[in-house]
Amino acid sequence: MALLCLLMLPAFGVQAQQTTFSEDEVKAAFVLRLATFTSWPSEDQDEGPFLVGVLGDDPVGRTLLELGPQQTVQGRRVEVIPMNGLDRLDDAHVLWVPSAVQRNVSSILDSIRGVPVLTVGDGDEFAYRGGHIRLLRDGNRVRFEVNLEACRESGLTPSSQLLRLGEIIHDSDGG
Amino acid sequence: MKRRRPFPIAWKLTLTILLATTPVLLLGMVVFAARTARELRVDLQRQVIRSAEMVADYTAPELAFGYTEQSTETLSRLQHDPHVLGATLYDREGRVFATYQRPGAELGVWPDPARLPLDAEPGLRTEWQHIDVLTPVTHQGDRLGTLHVLATTAGLQARMVALLASLIPLALVLALVAVVWAVLVQRGVSRPILELSSAARRLAEQGDYSLRVPPRGDRELVDLAEVFNSMVGAVEARQLRSERAEAAQRRTAETLRIVGQIQERALAGHPVTGVASEGLRDLVQLLQLEAAHVLELSDDKGVVLASYPPEASRVGRSWLVPKRSSALRELTERGFWRASREQRAPRFLALGCERADGHIALSLRAGPDLLGVLVLCRGSGAPTQVLERYAASEVAEALALALRHGRLLHENERHTAELERRVAERTAKLAAREAAYRLVITNADGLIVVDGAGAILFTNPAADELLGLEGGEPGQHRLEQTLRSGEVVEFTVTMPDESERRLSARAEAIDWEGEPCVAASIRDVTERRALEEQLLQTQKMAVVGRLAGGIAHDFNNVLMAMMGSVEMACNEEGLTPGVLRYLEGIQASVERGSALTRKLLNFSRRRRADLQDLELASFVEGLRDLFGRLLGEGVRLGLELPERPLWVRADPSDLEQVLINLIANARDAVGPNGQVLLAVELGTGGAWGAIVVRDDGPGIPPEIIPHIFEPFYTTKGIGEGTGLGLAIVYGIVERLGGTVMARNGLDEGAVFTITLPLIEEPVVSDPDIAILPEPEEIQGEGRTVLVVDDDEVIRSLIQEQLRTVGFQVFTAPDGDSALELAASLPQAPELLLTDMRMPGMDGMELVKRLQERQPDLRYLYMTGFGDDIIAAHGSDGPPANLIEKPFRLPTLLAAMEAVMKPPRARRRRQARRTRKPET
């Protein structure tokens, strides 16, 4: 039920945040939704579950762990895996990198460099640091920044529709 | 019921072509338009769908991430599609996520919840003005929402209108082309047909079988025309044959009709000449002959019975018919002779043969008897046809029958007529006799049969009328008068109206139905007796009048002598006054005597009347004062005058005298306070004017009425009247052609009625005024006068009187001595003064004899006898050259002067001077 409400969130946009949903819930829904607008390399198209890795312990991660398994992405069952180290990061298709782990972000990203794992985080300059997509709060709504270069390095292709909505940033842009 | 005439083929053809082309044209146009509309619509739909799909694709992530602003922006891109009016993006739950409305588009409430039900399936909905497109917004098979795009079809409609605007003129042009084409095709096909049909119609209406149709048009039409022409040819040939046959039949029928008519009329007894004439006329008309004749032959003669045309009878006269029986018989067996006008020589015409000039002779036979010959003049030598011969022989046979029948009929009729004539003669004789008897009995005098007891057994109508019997049975009436056989009796019967009738009866004894009776013829003698009485009265009056006239004449001579003598004596000188007074007494007595004789003459018509046209009413009215004075104070006079004028011719002084006498009588009858009524009225029958004098006196004793007009018959006492008054009335009225009647009134008093014949109202003319010369101025101056009178006294008296005024006077006692005297005189007398009546030669004779010798002899008659005036001048001629005795010297001198003066001084009325003014 909660998932259902979460999935309805985008439809209500700003109003959702004002009335029903918390920022964390919306971010969790965005993680899964962003995955739907991203293409993975074709060799990765196996029949297994769509794996969402969660680093650290934050409200968004918890929401994902709670609601993720009831969702499907690109026709595959979603499985949310808590990641405690860096060694299994490349198993996941999507990796949630909360701001709590911001200080380790470089090592995290380096560990999966060139591996098609979509990294979504909400830490400052996450995208500038090589993360793929950063979720950020802009007033009453949640926006996202896409580092297209990083995406391409990882062999991921965000859809043009996604790119039209998000803000595209480059590594050099960050300060 | 009248059948509706079918439409012409031309119309049908045109209609068919139009019916065939127009739907195709219309269908094509409609299909084209529909297809175009459909394609346009599909194009439009595709375009809209494309736009919708594109926008839906764009909006998928916006829906997914809830980016409403971006979605709105995305939707606004639809403005590039001109058809899109608006769009609405719904989320998964059907809630509105974003909307777009084209600026200026009037969509009302937008998004319109009514336009899109929540459960609407994605797809396309097309309405008349709008297209609704519902496009699902999906991402990776996940339905994120629905996009509704509303597009207008206005552009589509505009294009359709433009298309139709270009299509309709095209359609019209095409329709026109179709019509023209249809007309052209129709014309090409129907024109030859119409020609054919009009030819057929003319054929039917005019029967002109020589008509042909020119073959033209398409092959089938040419075939049709040729077939038509050959058919008409065949019909023409058949028609000709039929007409010939009909003519032959008609001629045969006509022949039979002629024959039948001849026989019928002959048997009906029409005169054979008329029958033959009519038969010939019909035959001539039928065979178109020049003429035809029927010659009738009997035993001893031959005559032309009938000819046609009638003027051809002149030709007929030239037919030579033998007169003698033997020659006739001989000739008629073979033929007969004919003399034509052109060729003097007679020609023999054999029976039954045709001559070169076309004459045919046919015998008319009854059995072996040849009754006549029928001659037909054909005018051409062409051989006869069977039908002509047939007709001629049939008619000849009928004519023969008619001749025979006529002959028999004639015989029969002659016998019948003879019989009828005899019977009629007898009958007429008997009827005339019967009628005569009846007439005699009816119009004879009255015939009655009376039995011995006086009962009337029989009367004829005249007797009924005479006896005043009205119907009744025999024996019902009785005759009072006894009749004896052989006697004539007169008796009086009283009629039913109380009038009396005098009858005369001559009786004979007869045997009436076995009984001895008396038959009498009776006759009305009432009128005869009355006439006899009247005649007697008239004769008596005439005798009295003549007697009175004679006395008056002689008395006049006496008075004349006395008057002259006294006049002369008075002129003597030395007379004492006493003697002069005696002489004047004598003169007055002579005057009275003269007046008396004048009255006598008036009664006895011995005086001439001065007739004038008088209007009775005004005449009587003019005398009213005179009558008033006559009647005196006490007696009232009433006048009743008619409204219309009644004109009579009378002597006014005579009529005045009549009225004075009657009124004087009335005055004496009524006494001091009586009343006299004088009425003028229209008499019975309207041709008479009546003057009625009625008094209220005691009336006239009935016994004196018959004598009342006799002279000297007076009821008055001595000295009251002369007894001449009513006699004078009678004489005057009688002379005027009127009647006078005396009777007693119904109540009392006497009524005298004078009737005078009325005349036409005269044209008013100027009265003739007599200019009398003054006697004193007349002098003899030595002129010679021959006086002839048988009365010695008068003769010498006149001689002496004339001498005193200077005339030279010769006298003679009679005509002969006068003639002698006149002859012996050296100078012819200027005036002859002669008595009218003398012994021997009378005055008129004397004048005549003297005038033989002396044509310019002036003469003057003297007379004392009024008849002489009438004898000399007629009843009302001008009384010239006459003087009435007795006269005085001045009167004589005036008369002489009038005669002796030149004609200018002659006056028609000079004789008036001889009348005394008091009469």
Coordinates of N, CA, C and O in Angstrom, one line a residue, chain A residues 7-14 30 33-38 73-74 141-144 161-162 164-166, chain B residues 56-70 74 77 91-93 95 97 139-140 142 144:
Chain A
L7 N 4.4 5.2 -5.5 CA 4.4 5.2 -7.0 C 3.5 6.2 -7.6 O 3.7 6.7 -8.7
M8 N 2.5 6.6 -6.8 CA 1.7 7.6 -7.3 C 2.3 9.0 -7.1 O 1.8 10.0 -7.6
L9 N 3.3 9.1 -6.4 CA 3.9 10.4 -6.0 C 4.1 11.3 -7.2 O 3.8 12.5 -7.1
P10 N 4.8 10.8 -8.2 CA 5.2 11.7 -9.2 C 3.9 12.4 -9.8 O 4.0 13.5 -10.3
A11 N 2.9 11.6 -9.8 CA 1.7 12.2 -10.4 C 1.2 13.5 -9.7 O 0.7 14.4 -10.3
F12 N 1.5 13.5 -8.4 CA 1.0 14.7 -7.7 C 2.1 15.7 -7.5 O 1.8 16.8 -7.1
G13 N 3.2 15.3 -7.9 CA 4.3 16.4 -7.9 C 4.5 17.0 -6.5 O 4.6 16.4 -5.5
V14 N 4.4 18.3 -6.6 CA 4.7 19.2 -5.4 C 3.7 18.9 -4.3 O 4.0 18.8 -3.1
F30 N 12.1 8.1 -6.7 CA 12.9 8.6 -7.8 C 14.0 7.6 -8.2 O 14.2 7.4 -9.4
R33 N 12.4 5.0 -10.2 CA 11.9 5.6 -11.5 C 13.0 5.9 -12.4 O 12.9 5.7 -13.6
L34 N 14.1 6.5 -11.9 CA 15.2 6.8 -12.7 C 15.8 5.6 -13.4 O 16.2 5.6 -14.5
A35 N 15.7 4.5 -12.7 CA 16.2 3.2 -13.3 C 15.4 2.9 -14.5 O 15.9 2.3 -15.5
T36 N 14.1 3.2 -14.5 CA 13.3 2.9 -15.6 C 13.7 3.7 -16.9 O 13.4 3.3 -18.0
F37 N 14.2 4.8 -16.7 CA 14.6 5.7 -17.9 C 16.1 5.5 -18.2 O 16.6 6.4 -18.9
T38 N 16.7 4.4 -17.8 CA 18.1 4.2 -18.1 C 18.3 2.9 -18.7 O 17.6 1.9 -18.4
V73 N 11.2 -3.2 -12.2 CA 11.8 -2.2 -13.1 C 12.2 -2.9 -14.4 O 12.9 -4.0 -14.3
Q74 N 11.8 -2.4 -15.4 CA 12.0 -3.0 -16.7 C 11.6 -4.5 -16.7 O 12.3 -5.3 -17.3
R141 N 10.1 20.8 -4.3 CA 10.1 19.6 -5.1 C 11.5 19.0 -5.2 O 12.5 19.6 -4.8
V142 N 11.6 17.8 -5.8 CA 12.9 17.1 -5.9 C 13.4 17.2 -7.3 O 12.6 17.0 -8.2
R143 N 14.6 17.6 -7.5 CA 15.1 17.7 -8.9 C 16.3 16.7 -8.9 O 16.7 16.1 -7.9
F144 N 16.8 16.6 -10.1 CA 18.0 15.7 -10.2 C 19.0 16.3 -11.2 O 18.6 17.0 -12.2
Q161 N 14.4 11.4 -22.6 CA 13.3 12.0 -21.8 C 13.8 12.4 -20.4 O 13.5 13.5 -19.9
L162 N 14.7 11.5 -19.8 CA 15.2 11.8 -18.5 C 16.1 13.0 -18.5 O 16.0 13.9 -17.7
R164 N 16.0 15.4 -20.6 CA 15.2 16.6 -20.8 C 14.7 17.2 -19.4 O 14.6 18.4 -19.2
L165 N 14.5 16.3 -18.4 CA 13.9 16.7 -17.1 C 15.1 17.1 -16.2 O 14.9 18.1 -15.4
G166 N 16.2 16.4 -16.3 CA 17.2 16.7 -15.3 C 18.2 17.7 -15.8 O 18.2 18.1 -16.9
Chain B
A56 N 2.4 12.7 -26.1 CA 2.3 11.7 -25.1 C 3.6 11.1 -24.8 O 3.9 10.9 -23.6
D57 N 4.4 10.9 -25.8 CA 5.8 10.4 -25.6 C 6.6 11.3 -24.7 O 7.3 10.9 -23.8
Y58 N 6.4 12.6 -25.0 CA 7.2 13.6 -24.3 C 6.7 13.7 -22.8 O 7.5 13.9 -21.9
T59 N 5.5 13.5 -22.7 CA 5.0 13.7 -21.3 C 5.1 12.5 -20.4 O 4.8 12.6 -19.2
A60 N 5.6 11.4 -21.0 CA 5.7 10.2 -20.1 C 6.6 10.4 -18.9 O 6.1 10.2 -17.8
P61 N 7.8 10.9 -19.1 CA 8.7 11.1 -17.9 C 8.1 12.2 -17.0 O 8.2 12.1 -15.8
E62 N 7.5 13.2 -17.6 CA 6.9 14.3 -16.8 C 5.8 13.7 -15.9 O 5.7 14.1 -14.7
L63 N 5.1 12.8 -16.4 CA 4.1 12.2 -15.6 C 4.8 11.3 -14.5 O 4.4 11.3 -13.4
A64 N 5.8 10.6 -15.0 CA 6.5 9.7 -14.1 C 7.1 10.5 -12.9 O 7.0 10.0 -11.8
F65 N 7.6 11.6 -13.2 CA 8.3 12.4 -12.1 C 7.4 13.5 -11.6 O 7.9 14.2 -10.7
G66 N 6.1 13.6 -12.1 CA 5.2 14.6 -11.6 C 5.6 16.0 -11.9 O 5.3 17.0 -11.2
Y67 N 6.3 16.2 -13.0 CA 6.7 17.6 -13.4 C 5.6 18.3 -14.2 O 5.5 18.2 -15.4
T68 N 4.7 18.9 -13.5 CA 3.5 19.5 -14.1 C 3.9 20.7 -15.0 O 3.3 20.8 -16.1
E69 N 4.8 21.5 -14.6 CA 5.1 22.7 -15.4 C 5.6 22.2 -16.7 O 5.2 22.7 -17.8
Q70 N 6.5 21.2 -16.7 CA 7.1 20.7 -17.9 C 6.0 20.1 -18.8 O 6.0 20.3 -20.0
T74 N 5.0 21.1 -22.4 CA 5.0 20.1 -23.5 C 3.7 20.2 -24.3 O 3.7 20.2 -25.5
R77 N 3.2 22.8 -26.8 CA 3.8 22.6 -28.2 C 2.7 22.2 -29.2 O 2.9 22.3 -30.4
D91 N -3.6 11.7 -15.3 CA -2.7 10.8 -14.7 C -3.3 9.4 -14.6 O -4.4 9.2 -15.2
R92 N -2.6 8.5 -14.0 CA -3.1 7.1 -14.0 C -4.4 7.0 -13.4 O -5.2 6.2 -13.7
E93 N -4.7 7.9 -12.4 CA -6.0 7.8 -11.7 C -7.1 8.6 -12.4 O -8.2 8.7 -11.9
R95 N -6.9 11.8 -13.0 CA -7.0 13.2 -12.6 C -6.2 14.1 -13.6 O -5.3 13.6 -14.2
F97 N -3.7 16.3 -15.0 CA -2.3 16.6 -14.7 C -1.8 17.9 -15.3 O -1.1 18.7 -14.6
H139 N 5.1 4.1 -20.4 CA 6.6 3.9 -20.3 C 6.9 2.5 -19.9 O 6.5 2.0 -18.9
Q140 N 7.6 1.9 -20.9 CA 8.0 0.5 -20.7 C 6.8 -0.4 -20.3 O 6.9 -1.1 -19.3
D142 N 4.3 0.4 -19.0 CA 3.5 0.8 -17.8 C 2.7 2.1 -18.2 O 3.2 3.0 -18.7
L144 N 1.1 5.3 -17.7 CA 1.3 6.4 -16.7 C 0.1 7.3 -16.7 O -0.2 8.0 -15.7

